[in-house]
Short mmCIF file of C-alpha atoms in Angstrom, two decimals:
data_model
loop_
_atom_site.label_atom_id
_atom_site.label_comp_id
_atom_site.label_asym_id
_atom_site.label_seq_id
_atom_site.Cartn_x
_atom_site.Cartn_y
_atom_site.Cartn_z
CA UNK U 1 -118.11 -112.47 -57.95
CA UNK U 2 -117.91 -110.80 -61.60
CA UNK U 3 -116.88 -112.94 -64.34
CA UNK U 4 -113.69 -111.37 -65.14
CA UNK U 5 -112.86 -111.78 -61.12
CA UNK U 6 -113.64 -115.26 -61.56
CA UNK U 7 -111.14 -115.61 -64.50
CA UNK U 8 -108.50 -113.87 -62.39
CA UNK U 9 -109.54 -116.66 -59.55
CA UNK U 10 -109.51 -119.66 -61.97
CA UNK U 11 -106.46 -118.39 -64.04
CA UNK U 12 -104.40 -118.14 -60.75
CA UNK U 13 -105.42 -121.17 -59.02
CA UNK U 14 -104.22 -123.09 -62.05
CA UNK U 15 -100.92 -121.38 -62.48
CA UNK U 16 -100.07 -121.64 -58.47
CA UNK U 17 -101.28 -125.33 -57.98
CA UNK U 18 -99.20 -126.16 -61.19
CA UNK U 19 -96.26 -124.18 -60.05
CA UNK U 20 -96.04 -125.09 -56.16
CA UNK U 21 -97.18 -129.34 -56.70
CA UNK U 22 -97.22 -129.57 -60.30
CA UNK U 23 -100.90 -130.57 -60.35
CA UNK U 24 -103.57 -129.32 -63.31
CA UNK U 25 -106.74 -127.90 -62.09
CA UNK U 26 -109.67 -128.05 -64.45
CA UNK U 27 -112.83 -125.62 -64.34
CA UNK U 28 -116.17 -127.48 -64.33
CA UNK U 29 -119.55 -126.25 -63.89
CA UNK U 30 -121.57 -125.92 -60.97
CA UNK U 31 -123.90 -129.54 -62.04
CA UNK U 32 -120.81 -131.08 -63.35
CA UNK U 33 -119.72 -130.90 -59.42
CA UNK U 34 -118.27 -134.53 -58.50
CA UNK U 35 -119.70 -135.51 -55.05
CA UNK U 36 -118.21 -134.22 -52.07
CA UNK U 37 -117.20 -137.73 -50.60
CA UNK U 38 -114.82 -138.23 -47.34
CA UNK U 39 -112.79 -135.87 -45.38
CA UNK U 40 -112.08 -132.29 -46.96
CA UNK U 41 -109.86 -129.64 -45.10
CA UNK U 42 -110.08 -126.23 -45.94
CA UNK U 43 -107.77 -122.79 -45.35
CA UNK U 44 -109.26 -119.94 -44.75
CA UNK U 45 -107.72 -116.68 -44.44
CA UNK U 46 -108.87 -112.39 -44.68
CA UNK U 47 -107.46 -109.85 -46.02
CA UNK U 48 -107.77 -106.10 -45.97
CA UNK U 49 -106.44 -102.99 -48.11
CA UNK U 50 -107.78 -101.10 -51.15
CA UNK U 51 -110.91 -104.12 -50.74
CA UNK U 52 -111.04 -106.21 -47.52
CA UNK U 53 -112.85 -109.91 -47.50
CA UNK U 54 -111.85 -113.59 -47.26
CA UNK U 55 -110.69 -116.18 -49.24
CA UNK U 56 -111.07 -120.00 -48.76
CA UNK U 57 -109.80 -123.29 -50.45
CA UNK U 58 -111.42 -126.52 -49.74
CA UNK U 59 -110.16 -129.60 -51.10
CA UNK U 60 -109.83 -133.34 -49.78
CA UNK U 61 -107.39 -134.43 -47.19
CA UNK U 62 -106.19 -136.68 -49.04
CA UNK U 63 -105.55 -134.20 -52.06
CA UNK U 64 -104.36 -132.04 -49.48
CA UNK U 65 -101.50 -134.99 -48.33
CA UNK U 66 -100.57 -134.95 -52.40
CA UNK U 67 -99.66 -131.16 -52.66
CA UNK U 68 -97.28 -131.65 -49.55
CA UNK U 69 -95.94 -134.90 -51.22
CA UNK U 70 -96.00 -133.09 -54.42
CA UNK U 71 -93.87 -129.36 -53.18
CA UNK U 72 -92.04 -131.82 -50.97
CA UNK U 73 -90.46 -134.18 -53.43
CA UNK U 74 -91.73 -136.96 -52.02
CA UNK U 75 -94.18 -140.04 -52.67
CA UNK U 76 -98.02 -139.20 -51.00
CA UNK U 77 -97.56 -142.03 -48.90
CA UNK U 78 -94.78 -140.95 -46.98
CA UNK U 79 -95.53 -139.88 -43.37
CA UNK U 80 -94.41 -136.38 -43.99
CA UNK U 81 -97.19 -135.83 -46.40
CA UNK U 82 -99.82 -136.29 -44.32
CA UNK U 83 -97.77 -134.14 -41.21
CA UNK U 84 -97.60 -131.17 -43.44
CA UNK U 85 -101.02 -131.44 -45.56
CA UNK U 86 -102.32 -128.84 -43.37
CA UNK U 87 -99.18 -126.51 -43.76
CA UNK U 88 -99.09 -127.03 -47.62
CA UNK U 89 -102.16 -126.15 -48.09
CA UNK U 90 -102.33 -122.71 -45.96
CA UNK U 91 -99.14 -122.13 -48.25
CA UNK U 92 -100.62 -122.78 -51.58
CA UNK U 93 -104.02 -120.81 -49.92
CA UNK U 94 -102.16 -117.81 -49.40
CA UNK U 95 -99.52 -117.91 -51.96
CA UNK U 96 -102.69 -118.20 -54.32
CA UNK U 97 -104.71 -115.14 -52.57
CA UNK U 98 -101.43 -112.85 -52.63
CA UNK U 99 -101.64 -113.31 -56.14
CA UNK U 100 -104.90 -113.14 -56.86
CA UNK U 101 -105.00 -109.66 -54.68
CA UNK U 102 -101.98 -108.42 -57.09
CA UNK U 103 -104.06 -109.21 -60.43
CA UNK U 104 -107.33 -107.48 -58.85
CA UNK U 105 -105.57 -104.13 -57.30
CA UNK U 106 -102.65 -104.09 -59.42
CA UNK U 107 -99.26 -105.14 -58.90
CA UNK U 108 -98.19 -102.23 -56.60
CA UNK U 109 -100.87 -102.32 -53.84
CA UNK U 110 -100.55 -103.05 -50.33
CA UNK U 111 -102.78 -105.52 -48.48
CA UNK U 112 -102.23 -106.85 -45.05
CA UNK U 113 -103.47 -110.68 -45.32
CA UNK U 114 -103.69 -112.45 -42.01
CA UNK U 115 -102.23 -116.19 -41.64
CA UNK U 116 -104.33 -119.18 -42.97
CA UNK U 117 -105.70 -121.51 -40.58
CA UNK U 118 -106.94 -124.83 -41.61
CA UNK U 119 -110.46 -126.71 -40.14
CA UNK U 120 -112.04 -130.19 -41.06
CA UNK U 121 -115.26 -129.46 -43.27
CA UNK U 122 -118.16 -132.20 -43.66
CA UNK U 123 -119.51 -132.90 -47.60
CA UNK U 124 -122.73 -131.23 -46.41
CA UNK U 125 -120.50 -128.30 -46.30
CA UNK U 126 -119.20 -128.92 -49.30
CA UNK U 127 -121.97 -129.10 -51.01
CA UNK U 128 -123.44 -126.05 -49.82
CA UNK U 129 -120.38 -124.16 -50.51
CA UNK U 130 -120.19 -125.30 -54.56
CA UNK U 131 -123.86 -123.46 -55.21
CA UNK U 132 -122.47 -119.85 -53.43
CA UNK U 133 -121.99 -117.10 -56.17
CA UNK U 134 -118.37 -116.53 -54.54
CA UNK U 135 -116.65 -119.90 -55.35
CA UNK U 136 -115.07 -121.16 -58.21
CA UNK U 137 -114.79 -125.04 -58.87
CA UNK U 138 -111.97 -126.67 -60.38
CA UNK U 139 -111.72 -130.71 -60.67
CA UNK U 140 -107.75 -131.56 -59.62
CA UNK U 141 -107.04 -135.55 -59.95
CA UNK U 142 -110.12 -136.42 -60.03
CA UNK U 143 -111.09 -134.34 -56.90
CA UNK U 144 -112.96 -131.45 -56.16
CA UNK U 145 -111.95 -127.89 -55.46
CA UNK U 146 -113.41 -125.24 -54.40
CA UNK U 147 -112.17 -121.60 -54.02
CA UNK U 148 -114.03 -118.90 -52.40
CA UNK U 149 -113.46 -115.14 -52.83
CA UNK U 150 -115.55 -112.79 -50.96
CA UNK U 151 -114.34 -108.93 -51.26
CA UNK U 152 -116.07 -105.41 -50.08
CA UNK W 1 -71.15 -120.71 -45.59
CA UNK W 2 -74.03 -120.24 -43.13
CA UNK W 3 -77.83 -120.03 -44.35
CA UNK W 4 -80.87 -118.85 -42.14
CA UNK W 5 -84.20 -119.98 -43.73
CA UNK W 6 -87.45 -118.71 -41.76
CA UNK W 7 -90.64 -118.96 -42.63
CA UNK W 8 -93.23 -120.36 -40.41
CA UNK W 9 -94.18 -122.82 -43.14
CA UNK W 10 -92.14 -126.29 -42.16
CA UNK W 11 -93.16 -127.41 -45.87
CA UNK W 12 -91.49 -123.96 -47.59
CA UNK W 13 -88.31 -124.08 -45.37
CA UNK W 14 -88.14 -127.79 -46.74
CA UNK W 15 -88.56 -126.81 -49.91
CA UNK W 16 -86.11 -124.47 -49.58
CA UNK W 17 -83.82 -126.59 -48.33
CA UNK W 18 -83.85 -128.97 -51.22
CA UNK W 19 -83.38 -125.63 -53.53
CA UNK W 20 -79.72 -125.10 -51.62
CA UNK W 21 -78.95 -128.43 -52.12
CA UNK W 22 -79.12 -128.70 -55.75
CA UNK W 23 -77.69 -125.23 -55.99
CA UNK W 24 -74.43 -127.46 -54.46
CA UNK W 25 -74.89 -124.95 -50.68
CA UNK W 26 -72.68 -126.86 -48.50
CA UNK W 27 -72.45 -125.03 -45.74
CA UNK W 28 -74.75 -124.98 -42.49
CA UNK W 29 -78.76 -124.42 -43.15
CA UNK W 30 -80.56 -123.34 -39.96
CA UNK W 31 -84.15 -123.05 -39.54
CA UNK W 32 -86.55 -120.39 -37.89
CA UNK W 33 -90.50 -120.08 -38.08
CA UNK W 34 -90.59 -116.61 -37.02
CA UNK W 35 -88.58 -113.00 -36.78
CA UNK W 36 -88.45 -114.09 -32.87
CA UNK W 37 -86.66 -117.55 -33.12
CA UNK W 38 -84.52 -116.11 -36.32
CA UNK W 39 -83.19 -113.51 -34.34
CA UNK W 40 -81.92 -116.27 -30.98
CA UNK W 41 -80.62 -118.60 -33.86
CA UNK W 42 -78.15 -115.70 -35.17
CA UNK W 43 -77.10 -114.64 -31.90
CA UNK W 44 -75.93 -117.67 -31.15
CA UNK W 45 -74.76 -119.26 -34.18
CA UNK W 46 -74.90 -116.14 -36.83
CA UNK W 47 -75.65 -116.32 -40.44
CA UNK W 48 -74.31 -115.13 -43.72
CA UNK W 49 -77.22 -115.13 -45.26
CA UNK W 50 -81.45 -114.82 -44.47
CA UNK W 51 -83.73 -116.15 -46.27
CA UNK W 52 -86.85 -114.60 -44.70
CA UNK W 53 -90.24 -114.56 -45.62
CA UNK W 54 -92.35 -111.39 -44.37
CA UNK W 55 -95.41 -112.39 -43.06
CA UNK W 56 -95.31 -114.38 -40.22
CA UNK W 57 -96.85 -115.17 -36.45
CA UNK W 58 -95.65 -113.67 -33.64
CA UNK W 59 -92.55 -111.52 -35.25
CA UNK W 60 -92.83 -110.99 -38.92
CA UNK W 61 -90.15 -110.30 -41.59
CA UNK W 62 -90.47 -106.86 -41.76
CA UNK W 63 -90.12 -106.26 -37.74
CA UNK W 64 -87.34 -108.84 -37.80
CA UNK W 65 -85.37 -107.21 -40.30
CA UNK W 66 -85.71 -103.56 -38.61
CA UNK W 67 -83.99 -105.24 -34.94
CA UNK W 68 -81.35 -106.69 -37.64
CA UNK W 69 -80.75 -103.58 -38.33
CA UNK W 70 -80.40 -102.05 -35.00
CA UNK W 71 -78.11 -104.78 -33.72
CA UNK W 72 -74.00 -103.91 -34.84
CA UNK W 73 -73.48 -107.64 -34.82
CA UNK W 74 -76.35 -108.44 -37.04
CA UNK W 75 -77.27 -105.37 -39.14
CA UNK W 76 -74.75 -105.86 -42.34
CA UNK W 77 -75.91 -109.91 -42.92
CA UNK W 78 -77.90 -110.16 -46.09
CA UNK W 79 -81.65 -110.46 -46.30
CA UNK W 80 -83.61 -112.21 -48.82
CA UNK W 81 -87.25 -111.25 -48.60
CA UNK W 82 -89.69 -114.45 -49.50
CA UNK W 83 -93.78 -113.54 -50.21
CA UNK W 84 -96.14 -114.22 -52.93
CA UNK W 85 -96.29 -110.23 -52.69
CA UNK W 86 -95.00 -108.51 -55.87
CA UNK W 87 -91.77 -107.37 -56.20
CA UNK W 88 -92.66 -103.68 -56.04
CA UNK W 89 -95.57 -104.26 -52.73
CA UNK W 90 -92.28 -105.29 -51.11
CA UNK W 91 -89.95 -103.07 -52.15
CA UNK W 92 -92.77 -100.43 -50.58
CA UNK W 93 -92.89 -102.32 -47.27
CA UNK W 94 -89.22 -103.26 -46.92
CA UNK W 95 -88.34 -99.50 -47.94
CA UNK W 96 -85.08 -98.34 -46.20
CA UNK W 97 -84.29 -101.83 -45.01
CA UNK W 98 -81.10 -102.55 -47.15
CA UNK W 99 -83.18 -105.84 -48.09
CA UNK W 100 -80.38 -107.55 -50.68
CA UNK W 101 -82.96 -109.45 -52.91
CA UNK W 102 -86.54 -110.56 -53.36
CA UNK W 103 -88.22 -113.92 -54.01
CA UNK W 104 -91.57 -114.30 -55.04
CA UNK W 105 -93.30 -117.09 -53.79
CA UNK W 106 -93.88 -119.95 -55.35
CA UNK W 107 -90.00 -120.19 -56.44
CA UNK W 108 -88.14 -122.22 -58.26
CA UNK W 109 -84.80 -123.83 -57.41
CA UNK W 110 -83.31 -122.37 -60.32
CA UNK W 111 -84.58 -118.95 -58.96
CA UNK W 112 -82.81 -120.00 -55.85
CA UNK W 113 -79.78 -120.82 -57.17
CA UNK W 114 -79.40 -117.40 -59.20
CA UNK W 115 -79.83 -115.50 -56.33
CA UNK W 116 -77.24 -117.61 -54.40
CA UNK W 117 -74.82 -117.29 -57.22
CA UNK W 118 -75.56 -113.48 -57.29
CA UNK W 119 -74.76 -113.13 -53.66
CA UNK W 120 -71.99 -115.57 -53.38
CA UNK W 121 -69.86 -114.57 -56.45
CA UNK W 122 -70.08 -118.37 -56.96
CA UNK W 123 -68.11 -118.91 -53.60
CA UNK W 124 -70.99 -121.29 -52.39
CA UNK W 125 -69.60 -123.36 -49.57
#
């Protein structure tokens, strides 16, 4: 990924996690990484048009749980939270890649993105996902972020 | 008034709801997650107006709309197109499909509530 792709990546991550749950995302560097520790979940959907690839975000299940609390209205202990982390967070994923796509190809462009699906993901994973050229890390409550754009 | 919201995201339709209810929608809010259940929900209980995103599983927006507009009992309710598309990527795709407004995701609730008034004339019952 380019720098000025990564800007567009960073710069829309922010604006959609702070507009959908109201949360502040934070860039940090690849060694100022906080340890991938517990459960994380990701959403991972592809997309195809003008450029074709994937995109990704990883974050903890239990950060996951407070963007559903967060769009829902309601506190992150409530049971609904943790019913729809996985649903939030293919929402924010492909909210956030539709308008990521828009800033790349310009705001007229078609692109047929398929649906998000969500899978468990071990630190290990984690880990070895913060070092790839293709992901961006942002620090959101104190957790880690990742988002991965990979385009052709 | 009677509202269809569909979306195969249980947290957006949620959301959504909570928009109509500070907009002061008192009417009937029915839910769909796809074109497919949208479609058996206003056969049998009709809507005045769809809020409907377009990409979906198993019947999306787009293909939804187009039976809408092939059915005489269906084609003339109003459609409110939902995606974190641009405006003018859906105007392209919804092209010829008398779609009333468009609502980029993520919305507001005071973006919902303009559109409501818009529709409604204010009559928001």
């Amino acid at each position: 990924m380019d720098n000025e792709t990564r800007e567009v990546v960073q710069r829309a991550t922010r604006k959609i996690l702070q507009n959908m749950a109201f949360m502040f995302g934070e860039p940090v560097d690849k060694d100022e990484v906080p340890a991938a520790q517990g459960e994380f979940l990701q959403a991972a959907m592809t997309f195809s048009g003008p450029v074709f690839g994937s995109f990704r975000m990883t974050m903890p299940a239990s950060l996951a749980c407070e963007v559903a609390a967060s769009m829902l209205g309601i506190d992150t202990g409530d049971d609904a939270a943790a019913r729809h982390r996985d649903d939030a967070l293919c929402e924010l994923t492909t909210v956030t890649c539709g308008h990521i796509l828009a800033k790349i190809a310009g705001e007229g462009v078609l692109f047929h993105q398929s649906i998000p699906e969500t899978v468990a993901v071990a630190p290990a994973e984690v880990s070895a996902l913060e070092w790839d050229e293709e992901t961006i890390a942002l620090v959101v409550d104190e957790s880690l972020v990742l988002v991965h754009l990979k385009s052709a | 008034m009677k509202i269809l919201m569909v979306d195969d995201s249980a947290t957006v339709r949620a959301m959504l709801a909570k928009a109509l209810k500070i907009s002061g929608h008192r009417g009937s809010v029915f839910q769909a997650s796809n074109g497919k259940e949208a479609l058996e929900v206003m056969k049998e209980r009709g809507a005045d107006l769809i809020f409907a995103d377009i990409r979906m599983p198993e019947m999306d927006g787009l293909d939804m709309i187009r039976e809408m507009r092939r059915d005489q009992a269906l084609k003339a309710a109003p459609v409110i197109a939902m995606s974190a598309e641009p405006e003018a990527v859906l105007k392209k795709r919804l092209a010829a499909q008398h779609v009333r407004a468009y609502l980029r995701k993520p919305f507001t609730p005071e973006q919902v509530s303009a559109l409501l008034r818009a529709i409604t004339g204010g009559a928001n019952g």
